[in-house]
């Protein structure tokens, strides 16, 4: 007798009996209404609840989205991680959590392409759906772009982590902040200076958070590509998914010719962001994963152009 036959001969109680064995009970009497308009609505209670709430909502919502890009691939489908919120006045108990995901599903059914103009419209509609005067949405997603070897021209896919945050207020309008984290190569200037030959290098992580000007036009400027260029063009070398030996020689020599500390990176990237007309304020962070230490090297720089006029 084989194992399958042995298992078939085992006498088990019915599925319902098995559930009872592990704690399931019969349904009790149903006394509360099933019709929505007859149900208690605690979240819409109106009393003095002591304090206003700055923001209440939901987070860590994963959803498929489409991303437009000026770099190949120009249209891509990826996974966005969303958070939504709005303020709550002292006289209201809470928000209607289901309305956030209802709004997301509405846009998904209309072919949700995540861009700034669409998210501005999204927040205005969300505020109306929530019967509030403000709303905010933030979405983070991996953005992919093609990168070719500098000599061979062989292509592969790199990616950066992108975030769009849109805050809407009925009185003041929209505030938009975009963030991009890209990876670069950095070669240590001190190591190069003191060594007879060679120098240690490492992968650096550059994060740029930018407040966009009110007149920013996404159809004219791909902010993702612009921030990526600000990070990569100031690095010791760019990161490549495919490198043949001639490519590797070129990248290695380029890094040696352009040594950078983390301090150098944040200042050079800041200079590029300062020159971008669509940037109102920014923060640049660089974190190098040191190859000869167990610790990382970090630097941060923030600047607000509006302070110049004050």
PDB file of N, CA, C and O in Angstrom, residues 240-310:
ATOM      1  N   UNK A 240      26.294  51.524 -13.940  1.00  0.00           N
ATOM      2  CA  UNK A 240      25.867  50.862 -15.173  1.00  0.00           C
ATOM      3  C   UNK A 240      25.427  49.427 -14.894  1.00  0.00           C
ATOM      4  O   UNK A 240      26.104  48.706 -14.141  1.00  0.00           O
ATOM      5  N   UNK A 241      24.334  48.979 -15.521  1.00  0.00           N
ATOM      6  CA  UNK A 241      23.912  47.593 -15.346  1.00  0.00           C
ATOM      7  C   UNK A 241      24.723  46.604 -16.186  1.00  0.00           C
ATOM      8  O   UNK A 241      24.839  45.435 -15.827  1.00  0.00           O
ATOM      9  N   UNK A 242      25.266  47.073 -17.320  1.00  0.00           N
ATOM     10  CA  UNK A 242      26.045  46.202 -18.214  1.00  0.00           C
ATOM     11  C   UNK A 242      27.368  46.893 -18.548  1.00  0.00           C
ATOM     12  O   UNK A 242      27.376  48.009 -19.084  1.00  0.00           O
ATOM     13  N   UNK A 243      28.472  46.226 -18.226  1.00  0.00           N
ATOM     14  CA  UNK A 243      29.801  46.759 -18.544  1.00  0.00           C
ATOM     15  C   UNK A 243      30.672  45.648 -19.124  1.00  0.00           C
ATOM     16  O   UNK A 243      30.892  44.624 -18.468  1.00  0.00           O
ATOM     17  N   UNK A 244      31.138  45.838 -20.348  1.00  0.00           N
ATOM     18  CA  UNK A 244      32.175  44.977 -20.901  1.00  0.00           C
ATOM     19  C   UNK A 244      33.531  45.568 -20.516  1.00  0.00           C
ATOM     20  O   UNK A 244      33.612  46.665 -19.958  1.00  0.00           O
ATOM     21  N   UNK A 245      34.612  44.844 -20.804  1.00  0.00           N
ATOM     22  CA  UNK A 245      35.927  45.303 -20.349  1.00  0.00           C
ATOM     23  C   UNK A 245      36.294  46.715 -20.805  1.00  0.00           C
ATOM     24  O   UNK A 245      36.771  47.528 -19.982  1.00  0.00           O
ATOM     25  N   UNK A 246      36.061  47.106 -22.056  1.00  0.00           N
ATOM     26  CA  UNK A 246      36.360  48.496 -22.446  1.00  0.00           C
ATOM     27  C   UNK A 246      35.515  49.509 -21.667  1.00  0.00           C
ATOM     28  O   UNK A 246      36.003  50.594 -21.315  1.00  0.00           O
ATOM     29  N   UNK A 247      34.235  49.148 -21.384  1.00  0.00           N
ATOM     30  CA  UNK A 247      33.383  50.027 -20.579  1.00  0.00           C
ATOM     31  C   UNK A 247      33.947  50.181 -19.171  1.00  0.00           C
ATOM     32  O   UNK A 247      34.025  51.287 -18.627  1.00  0.00           O
ATOM     33  N   UNK A 248      34.324  49.049 -18.579  1.00  0.00           N
ATOM     34  CA  UNK A 248      34.829  49.075 -17.210  1.00  0.00           C
ATOM     35  C   UNK A 248      36.095  49.914 -17.106  1.00  0.00           C
ATOM     36  O   UNK A 248      36.288  50.653 -16.139  1.00  0.00           O
ATOM     37  N   UNK A 249      36.958  49.814 -18.120  1.00  0.00           N
ATOM     38  CA  UNK A 249      38.173  50.633 -18.141  1.00  0.00           C
ATOM     39  C   UNK A 249      37.812  52.120 -18.139  1.00  0.00           C
ATOM     40  O   UNK A 249      38.378  52.921 -17.374  1.00  0.00           O
ATOM     41  N   UNK A 250      36.843  52.495 -18.958  1.00  0.00           N
ATOM     42  CA  UNK A 250      36.449  53.902 -19.047  1.00  0.00           C
ATOM     43  C   UNK A 250      35.838  54.402 -17.734  1.00  0.00           C
ATOM     44  O   UNK A 250      36.174  55.502 -17.262  1.00  0.00           O
ATOM     45  N   UNK A 251      34.980  53.593 -17.121  1.00  0.00           N
ATOM     46  CA  UNK A 251      34.324  53.999 -15.878  1.00  0.00           C
ATOM     47  C   UNK A 251      35.346  54.113 -14.748  1.00  0.00           C
ATOM     48  O   UNK A 251      35.323  55.059 -13.949  1.00  0.00           O
ATOM     49  N   UNK A 252      36.276  53.152 -14.677  1.00  0.00           N
ATOM     50  CA  UNK A 252      37.302  53.173 -13.636  1.00  0.00           C
ATOM     51  C   UNK A 252      38.182  54.408 -13.756  1.00  0.00           C
ATOM     52  O   UNK A 252      38.481  55.087 -12.754  1.00  0.00           O
ATOM     53  N   UNK A 253      38.597  54.713 -14.968  1.00  0.00           N
ATOM     54  CA  UNK A 253      39.460  55.883 -15.179  1.00  0.00           C
ATOM     55  C   UNK A 253      38.714  57.187 -14.942  1.00  0.00           C
ATOM     56  O   UNK A 253      39.275  58.152 -14.397  1.00  0.00           O
ATOM     57  N   UNK A 254      37.438  57.227 -15.321  1.00  0.00           N
ATOM     58  CA  UNK A 254      36.648  58.428 -15.066  1.00  0.00           C
ATOM     59  C   UNK A 254      36.523  58.694 -13.567  1.00  0.00           C
ATOM     60  O   UNK A 254      36.637  59.840 -13.113  1.00  0.00           O
ATOM     61  N   UNK A 255      36.273  57.648 -12.790  1.00  0.00           N
ATOM     62  CA  UNK A 255      36.158  57.810 -11.344  1.00  0.00           C
ATOM     63  C   UNK A 255      37.470  58.317 -10.754  1.00  0.00           C
ATOM     64  O   UNK A 255      37.467  59.203  -9.881  1.00  0.00           O
ATOM     65  N   UNK A 256      38.602  57.791 -11.233  1.00  0.00           N
ATOM     66  CA  UNK A 256      39.913  58.223 -10.728  1.00  0.00           C
ATOM     67  C   UNK A 256      40.168  59.688 -11.056  1.00  0.00           C
ATOM     68  O   UNK A 256      40.818  60.405 -10.288  1.00  0.00           O
ATOM     69  N   UNK A 257      39.654  60.132 -12.184  1.00  0.00           N
ATOM     70  CA  UNK A 257      39.858  61.524 -12.609  1.00  0.00           C
ATOM     71  C   UNK A 257      38.904  62.504 -11.933  1.00  0.00           C
ATOM     72  O   UNK A 257      39.091  63.721 -12.036  1.00  0.00           O
ATOM     73  N   UNK A 258      37.888  61.974 -11.230  1.00  0.00           N
ATOM     74  CA  UNK A 258      36.881  62.845 -10.609  1.00  0.00           C
ATOM     75  C   UNK A 258      36.604  62.414  -9.165  1.00  0.00           C
ATOM     76  O   UNK A 258      35.497  62.005  -8.829  1.00  0.00           O
ATOM     77  N   UNK A 259      37.603  62.497  -8.289  1.00  0.00           N
ATOM     78  CA  UNK A 259      37.401  62.077  -6.899  1.00  0.00           C
ATOM     79  C   UNK A 259      36.391  62.991  -6.190  1.00  0.00           C
ATOM     80  O   UNK A 259      36.346  64.193  -6.446  1.00  0.00           O
ATOM     81  N   UNK A 260      35.582  62.417  -5.286  1.00  0.00           N
ATOM     82  CA  UNK A 260      34.551  63.192  -4.592  1.00  0.00           C
ATOM     83  C   UNK A 260      34.375  62.703  -3.152  1.00  0.00           C
ATOM     84  O   UNK A 260      34.205  61.507  -2.902  1.00  0.00           O
ATOM     85  N   UNK A 261      34.410  63.659  -2.211  1.00  0.00           N
ATOM     86  CA  UNK A 261      33.932  63.406  -0.855  1.00  0.00           C
ATOM     87  C   UNK A 261      32.404  63.548  -0.843  1.00  0.00           C
ATOM     88  O   UNK A 261      31.817  64.129  -1.762  1.00  0.00           O
ATOM     89  N   UNK A 262      31.738  63.079   0.239  1.00  0.00           N
ATOM     90  CA  UNK A 262      30.295  63.326   0.359  1.00  0.00           C
ATOM     91  C   UNK A 262      30.011  64.826   0.406  1.00  0.00           C
ATOM     92  O   UNK A 262      29.006  65.308  -0.121  1.00  0.00           O
ATOM     93  N   UNK A 263      30.928  65.594   1.043  1.00  0.00           N
ATOM     94  CA  UNK A 263      30.749  67.051   1.090  1.00  0.00           C
ATOM     95  C   UNK A 263      30.759  67.655  -0.311  1.00  0.00           C
ATOM     96  O   UNK A 263      29.982  68.576  -0.617  1.00  0.00           O
ATOM     97  N   UNK A 264      31.645  67.132  -1.170  1.00  0.00           N
ATOM     98  CA  UNK A 264      31.715  67.624  -2.548  1.00  0.00           C
ATOM     99  C   UNK A 264      30.413  67.330  -3.286  1.00  0.00           C
ATOM    100  O   UNK A 264      29.896  68.187  -4.028  1.00  0.00           O
ATOM    101  N   UNK A 265      29.888  66.139  -3.092  1.00  0.00           N
ATOM    102  CA  UNK A 265      28.679  65.729  -3.816  1.00  0.00           C
ATOM    103  C   UNK A 265      27.507  66.647  -3.482  1.00  0.00           C
ATOM    104  O   UNK A 265      26.816  67.156  -4.385  1.00  0.00           O
ATOM    105  N   UNK A 266      27.238  66.867  -2.188  1.00  0.00           N
ATOM    106  CA  UNK A 266      26.061  67.671  -1.844  1.00  0.00           C
ATOM    107  C   UNK A 266      26.211  69.104  -2.330  1.00  0.00           C
ATOM    108  O   UNK A 266      25.223  69.733  -2.745  1.00  0.00           O
ATOM    109  N   UNK A 267      27.427  69.638  -2.325  1.00  0.00           N
ATOM    110  CA  UNK A 267      27.617  71.014  -2.810  1.00  0.00           C
ATOM    111  C   UNK A 267      27.471  71.109  -4.321  1.00  0.00           C
ATOM    112  O   UNK A 267      26.867  72.050  -4.853  1.00  0.00           O
ATOM    113  N   UNK A 268      28.020  70.143  -5.039  1.00  0.00           N
ATOM    114  CA  UNK A 268      27.928  70.179  -6.502  1.00  0.00           C
ATOM    115  C   UNK A 268      26.492  69.934  -6.973  1.00  0.00           C
ATOM    116  O   UNK A 268      26.012  70.602  -7.899  1.00  0.00           O
ATOM    117  N   UNK A 269      25.809  68.985  -6.349  1.00  0.00           N
ATOM    118  CA  UNK A 269      24.416  68.744  -6.704  1.00  0.00           C
ATOM    119  C   UNK A 269      23.562  69.971  -6.359  1.00  0.00           C
ATOM    120  O   UNK A 269      22.684  70.373  -7.139  1.00  0.00           O
ATOM    121  N   UNK A 270      23.834  70.579  -5.204  1.00  0.00           N
ATOM    122  CA  UNK A 270      23.101  71.784  -4.809  1.00  0.00           C
ATOM    123  C   UNK A 270      23.267  72.893  -5.842  1.00  0.00           C
ATOM    124  O   UNK A 270      22.318  73.626  -6.140  1.00  0.00           O
ATOM    125  N   UNK A 271      24.461  73.024  -6.407  1.00  0.00           N
ATOM    126  CA  UNK A 271      24.700  74.060  -7.415  1.00  0.00           C
ATOM    127  C   UNK A 271      23.816  73.840  -8.637  1.00  0.00           C
ATOM    128  O   UNK A 271      23.247  74.794  -9.202  1.00  0.00           O
ATOM    129  N   UNK A 272      23.664  72.584  -9.059  1.00  0.00           N
ATOM    130  CA  UNK A 272      22.799  72.294 -10.204  1.00  0.00           C
ATOM    131  C   UNK A 272      21.339  72.584  -9.865  1.00  0.00           C
ATOM    132  O   UNK A 272      20.603  73.176 -10.669  1.00  0.00           O
ATOM    133  N   UNK A 273      20.897  72.160  -8.680  1.00  0.00           N
ATOM    134  CA  UNK A 273      19.507  72.400  -8.286  1.00  0.00           C
ATOM    135  C   UNK A 273      19.236  73.895  -8.154  1.00  0.00           C
ATOM    136  O   UNK A 273      18.138  74.378  -8.487  1.00  0.00           O
ATOM    137  N   UNK A 274      20.203  74.641  -7.689  1.00  0.00           N
ATOM    138  CA  UNK A 274      20.064  76.094  -7.576  1.00  0.00           C
ATOM    139  C   UNK A 274      19.829  76.724  -8.950  1.00  0.00           C
ATOM    140  O   UNK A 274      19.062  77.690  -9.084  1.00  0.00           O
ATOM    141  N   UNK A 275      20.464  76.177  -9.978  1.00  0.00           N
ATOM    142  CA  UNK A 275      20.334  76.725 -11.326  1.00  0.00           C
ATOM    143  C   UNK A 275      19.045  76.299 -12.033  1.00  0.00           C
ATOM    144  O   UNK A 275      18.669  76.913 -13.037  1.00  0.00           O
ATOM    145  N   UNK A 276      18.370  75.274 -11.530  1.00  0.00           N
ATOM    146  CA  UNK A 276      17.110  74.859 -12.146  1.00  0.00           C
ATOM    147  C   UNK A 276      16.028  75.888 -11.824  1.00  0.00           C
ATOM    148  O   UNK A 276      15.726  76.148 -10.657  1.00  0.00           O
ATOM    149  N   UNK A 277      15.410  76.441 -12.843  1.00  0.00           N
ATOM    150  CA  UNK A 277      14.407  77.495 -12.635  1.00  0.00           C
ATOM    151  C   UNK A 277      13.132  76.966 -11.988  1.00  0.00           C
ATOM    152  O   UNK A 277      12.376  77.734 -11.385  1.00  0.00           O
ATOM    153  N   UNK A 278      12.870  75.660 -12.084  1.00  0.00           N
ATOM    154  CA  UNK A 278      11.641  75.106 -11.530  1.00  0.00           C
ATOM    155  C   UNK A 278      11.767  74.704 -10.068  1.00  0.00           C
ATOM    156  O   UNK A 278      10.806  74.219  -9.468  1.00  0.00           O
ATOM    157  N   UNK A 279      12.940  74.930  -9.465  1.00  0.00           N
ATOM    158  CA  UNK A 279      13.189  74.549  -8.072  1.00  0.00           C
ATOM    159  C   UNK A 279      13.101  75.772  -7.181  1.00  0.00           C
ATOM    160  O   UNK A 279      13.789  76.766  -7.403  1.00  0.00           O
ATOM    161  N   UNK A 280      12.245  75.692  -6.167  1.00  0.00           N
ATOM    162  CA  UNK A 280      12.101  76.796  -5.208  1.00  0.00           C
ATOM    163  C   UNK A 280      12.968  76.588  -3.971  1.00  0.00           C
ATOM    164  O   UNK A 280      13.567  77.520  -3.443  1.00  0.00           O
ATOM    165  N   UNK A 281      13.033  75.362  -3.488  1.00  0.00           N
ATOM    166  CA  UNK A 281      13.852  75.021  -2.318  1.00  0.00           C
ATOM    167  C   UNK A 281      14.240  73.552  -2.440  1.00  0.00           C
ATOM    168  O   UNK A 281      13.592  72.782  -3.155  1.00  0.00           O
ATOM    169  N   UNK A 282      15.320  73.161  -1.742  1.00  0.00           N
ATOM    170  CA  UNK A 282      15.787  71.785  -1.888  1.00  0.00           C
ATOM    171  C   UNK A 282      16.596  71.333  -0.684  1.00  0.00           C
ATOM    172  O   UNK A 282      17.144  72.155   0.061  1.00  0.00           O
ATOM    173  N   UNK A 283      16.654  70.020  -0.525  1.00  0.00           N
ATOM    174  CA  UNK A 283      17.557  69.369   0.421  1.00  0.00           C
ATOM    175  C   UNK A 283      18.272  68.254  -0.324  1.00  0.00           C
ATOM    176  O   UNK A 283      17.635  67.466  -1.034  1.00  0.00           O
ATOM    177  N   UNK A 284      19.587  68.199  -0.166  1.00  0.00           N
ATOM    178  CA  UNK A 284      20.405  67.163  -0.794  1.00  0.00           C
ATOM    179  C   UNK A 284      21.087  66.358   0.312  1.00  0.00           C
ATOM    180  O   UNK A 284      21.678  66.926   1.228  1.00  0.00           O
ATOM    181  N   UNK A 285      20.980  65.041   0.217  1.00  0.00           N
ATOM    182  CA  UNK A 285      21.670  64.151   1.144  1.00  0.00           C
ATOM    183  C   UNK A 285      22.511  63.170   0.347  1.00  0.00           C
ATOM    184  O   UNK A 285      22.079  62.673  -0.696  1.00  0.00           O
ATOM    185  N   UNK A 286      23.703  62.883   0.842  1.00  0.00           N
ATOM    186  CA  UNK A 286      24.550  61.859   0.231  1.00  0.00           C
ATOM    187  C   UNK A 286      25.008  60.889   1.323  1.00  0.00           C
ATOM    188  O   UNK A 286      25.438  61.317   2.401  1.00  0.00           O
ATOM    189  N   UNK A 287      24.884  59.609   1.019  1.00  0.00           N
ATOM    190  CA  UNK A 287      25.347  58.565   1.941  1.00  0.00           C
ATOM    191  C   UNK A 287      26.215  57.595   1.163  1.00  0.00           C
ATOM    192  O   UNK A 287      25.755  56.914   0.258  1.00  0.00           O
ATOM    193  N   UNK A 288      27.492  57.567   1.502  1.00  0.00           N
ATOM    194  CA  UNK A 288      28.439  56.665   0.855  1.00  0.00           C
ATOM    195  C   UNK A 288      28.605  55.392   1.671  1.00  0.00           C
ATOM    196  O   UNK A 288      28.878  55.451   2.874  1.00  0.00           O
ATOM    197  N   UNK A 289      28.450  54.254   1.012  1.00  0.00           N
ATOM    198  CA  UNK A 289      28.638  52.956   1.662  1.00  0.00           C
ATOM    199  C   UNK A 289      30.132  52.625   1.611  1.00  0.00           C
ATOM    200  O   UNK A 289      30.604  51.970   0.690  1.00  0.00           O
ATOM    201  N   UNK A 290      30.844  53.089   2.618  1.00  0.00           N
ATOM    202  CA  UNK A 290      32.313  53.048   2.617  1.00  0.00           C
ATOM    203  C   UNK A 290      32.855  51.633   2.410  1.00  0.00           C
ATOM    204  O   UNK A 290      32.425  50.691   3.080  1.00  0.00           O
ATOM    205  N   UNK A 291      33.797  51.503   1.493  1.00  0.00           N
ATOM    206  CA  UNK A 291      34.330  50.179   1.174  1.00  0.00           C
ATOM    207  C   UNK A 291      35.441  49.737   2.121  1.00  0.00           C
ATOM    208  O   UNK A 291      35.744  48.546   2.197  1.00  0.00           O
ATOM    209  N   UNK A 292      36.051  50.661   2.860  1.00  0.00           N
ATOM    210  CA  UNK A 292      37.134  50.279   3.787  1.00  0.00           C
ATOM    211  C   UNK A 292      36.750  50.529   5.240  1.00  0.00           C
ATOM    212  O   UNK A 292      37.593  50.458   6.126  1.00  0.00           O
ATOM    213  N   UNK A 293      35.473  50.851   5.478  1.00  0.00           N
ATOM    214  CA  UNK A 293      34.961  51.034   6.839  1.00  0.00           C
ATOM    215  C   UNK A 293      33.664  50.248   6.992  1.00  0.00           C
ATOM    216  O   UNK A 293      33.017  49.903   6.008  1.00  0.00           O
ATOM    217  N   UNK A 294      33.259  50.007   8.245  1.00  0.00           N
ATOM    218  CA  UNK A 294      31.951  49.429   8.500  1.00  0.00           C
ATOM    219  C   UNK A 294      30.864  50.494   8.580  1.00  0.00           C
ATOM    220  O   UNK A 294      29.681  50.178   8.595  1.00  0.00           O
ATOM    221  N   UNK A 295      31.268  51.771   8.658  1.00  0.00           N
ATOM    222  CA  UNK A 295      30.283  52.849   8.740  1.00  0.00           C
ATOM    223  C   UNK A 295      30.071  53.493   7.369  1.00  0.00           C
ATOM    224  O   UNK A 295      30.835  53.261   6.427  1.00  0.00           O
ATOM    225  N   UNK A 296      29.011  54.279   7.259  1.00  0.00           N
ATOM    226  CA  UNK A 296      28.740  55.083   6.070  1.00  0.00           C
ATOM    227  C   UNK A 296      29.181  56.529   6.324  1.00  0.00           C
ATOM    228  O   UNK A 296      29.182  56.998   7.463  1.00  0.00           O
ATOM    229  N   UNK A 297      29.526  57.216   5.247  1.00  0.00           N
ATOM    230  CA  UNK A 297      29.806  58.655   5.318  1.00  0.00           C
ATOM    231  C   UNK A 297      28.579  59.397   4.822  1.00  0.00           C
ATOM    232  O   UNK A 297      27.989  59.029   3.793  1.00  0.00           O
ATOM    233  N   UNK A 298      28.154  60.455   5.540  1.00  0.00           N
ATOM    234  CA  UNK A 298      26.911  61.153   5.205  1.00  0.00           C
ATOM    235  C   UNK A 298      27.122  62.663   5.204  1.00  0.00           C
ATOM    236  O   UNK A 298      27.992  63.192   5.904  1.00  0.00           O
ATOM    237  N   UNK A 299      26.317  63.352   4.401  1.00  0.00           N
ATOM    238  CA  UNK A 299      26.306  64.816   4.373  1.00  0.00           C
ATOM    239  C   UNK A 299      24.926  65.278   3.915  1.00  0.00           C
ATOM    240  O   UNK A 299      24.272  64.611   3.111  1.00  0.00           O
ATOM    241  N   UNK A 300      24.481  66.445   4.427  1.00  0.00           N
ATOM    242  CA  UNK A 300      23.183  67.013   4.079  1.00  0.00           C
ATOM    243  C   UNK A 300      23.328  68.513   3.878  1.00  0.00           C
ATOM    244  O   UNK A 300      24.055  69.182   4.617  1.00  0.00           O
ATOM    245  N   UNK A 301      22.621  69.032   2.876  1.00  0.00           N
ATOM    246  CA  UNK A 301      22.633  70.465   2.576  1.00  0.00           C
ATOM    247  C   UNK A 301      21.224  70.889   2.182  1.00  0.00           C
ATOM    248  O   UNK A 301      20.597  70.245   1.343  1.00  0.00           O
ATOM    249  N   UNK A 302      20.721  71.982   2.800  1.00  0.00           N
ATOM    250  CA  UNK A 302      19.400  72.508   2.469  1.00  0.00           C
ATOM    251  C   UNK A 302      19.512  73.964   2.056  1.00  0.00           C
ATOM    252  O   UNK A 302      20.366  74.709   2.561  1.00  0.00           O
ATOM    253  N   UNK A 303      18.631  74.372   1.131  1.00  0.00           N
ATOM    254  CA  UNK A 303      18.656  75.764   0.669  1.00  0.00           C
ATOM    255  C   UNK A 303      17.260  76.158   0.190  1.00  0.00           C
ATOM    256  O   UNK A 303      16.566  75.354  -0.443  1.00  0.00           O
ATOM    257  N   UNK A 304      16.878  77.406   0.482  1.00  0.00           N
ATOM    258  CA  UNK A 304      15.585  77.956   0.061  1.00  0.00           C
ATOM    259  C   UNK A 304      15.856  79.242  -0.717  1.00  0.00           C
ATOM    260  O   UNK A 304      16.334  80.224  -0.149  1.00  0.00           O
ATOM    261  N   UNK A 305      15.552  79.248  -2.001  1.00  0.00           N
ATOM    262  CA  UNK A 305      15.808  80.422  -2.843  1.00  0.00           C
ATOM    263  C   UNK A 305      14.982  81.624  -2.409  1.00  0.00           C
ATOM    264  O   UNK A 305      15.405  82.777  -2.601  1.00  0.00           O
ATOM    265  N   UNK A 306      13.806  81.399  -1.815  1.00  0.00           N
ATOM    266  CA  UNK A 306      12.948  82.499  -1.426  1.00  0.00           C
ATOM    267  C   UNK A 306      13.577  83.343  -0.331  1.00  0.00           C
ATOM    268  O   UNK A 306      13.257  84.520  -0.192  1.00  0.00           O
ATOM    269  N   UNK A 307      14.498  82.746   0.434  1.00  0.00           N
ATOM    270  CA  UNK A 307      15.176  83.503   1.494  1.00  0.00           C
ATOM    271  C   UNK A 307      16.046  84.611   0.931  1.00  0.00           C
ATOM    272  O   UNK A 307      16.333  85.596   1.604  1.00  0.00           O
ATOM    273  N   UNK A 308      16.488  84.468  -0.326  1.00  0.00           N
ATOM    274  CA  UNK A 308      17.338  85.475  -0.942  1.00  0.00           C
ATOM    275  C   UNK A 308      16.603  86.805  -1.121  1.00  0.00           C
ATOM    276  O   UNK A 308      17.194  87.878  -1.097  1.00  0.00           O
ATOM    277  N   UNK A 309      15.271  86.706  -1.299  1.00  0.00           N
ATOM    278  CA  UNK A 309      14.486  87.903  -1.558  1.00  0.00           C
ATOM    279  C   UNK A 309      14.052  88.573  -0.259  1.00  0.00           C
ATOM    280  O   UNK A 309      13.497  89.674  -0.286  1.00  0.00           O
ATOM    281  N   UNK A 310      14.269  87.940   0.865  1.00  0.00           N
ATOM    282  CA  UNK A 310      13.826  88.489   2.153  1.00  0.00           C
ATOM    283  C   UNK A 310      14.876  89.385   2.783  1.00  0.00           C
ATOM    284  O   UNK A 310      16.050  89.273   2.535  1.00  0.00           O
TER     285      UNK A 310
END
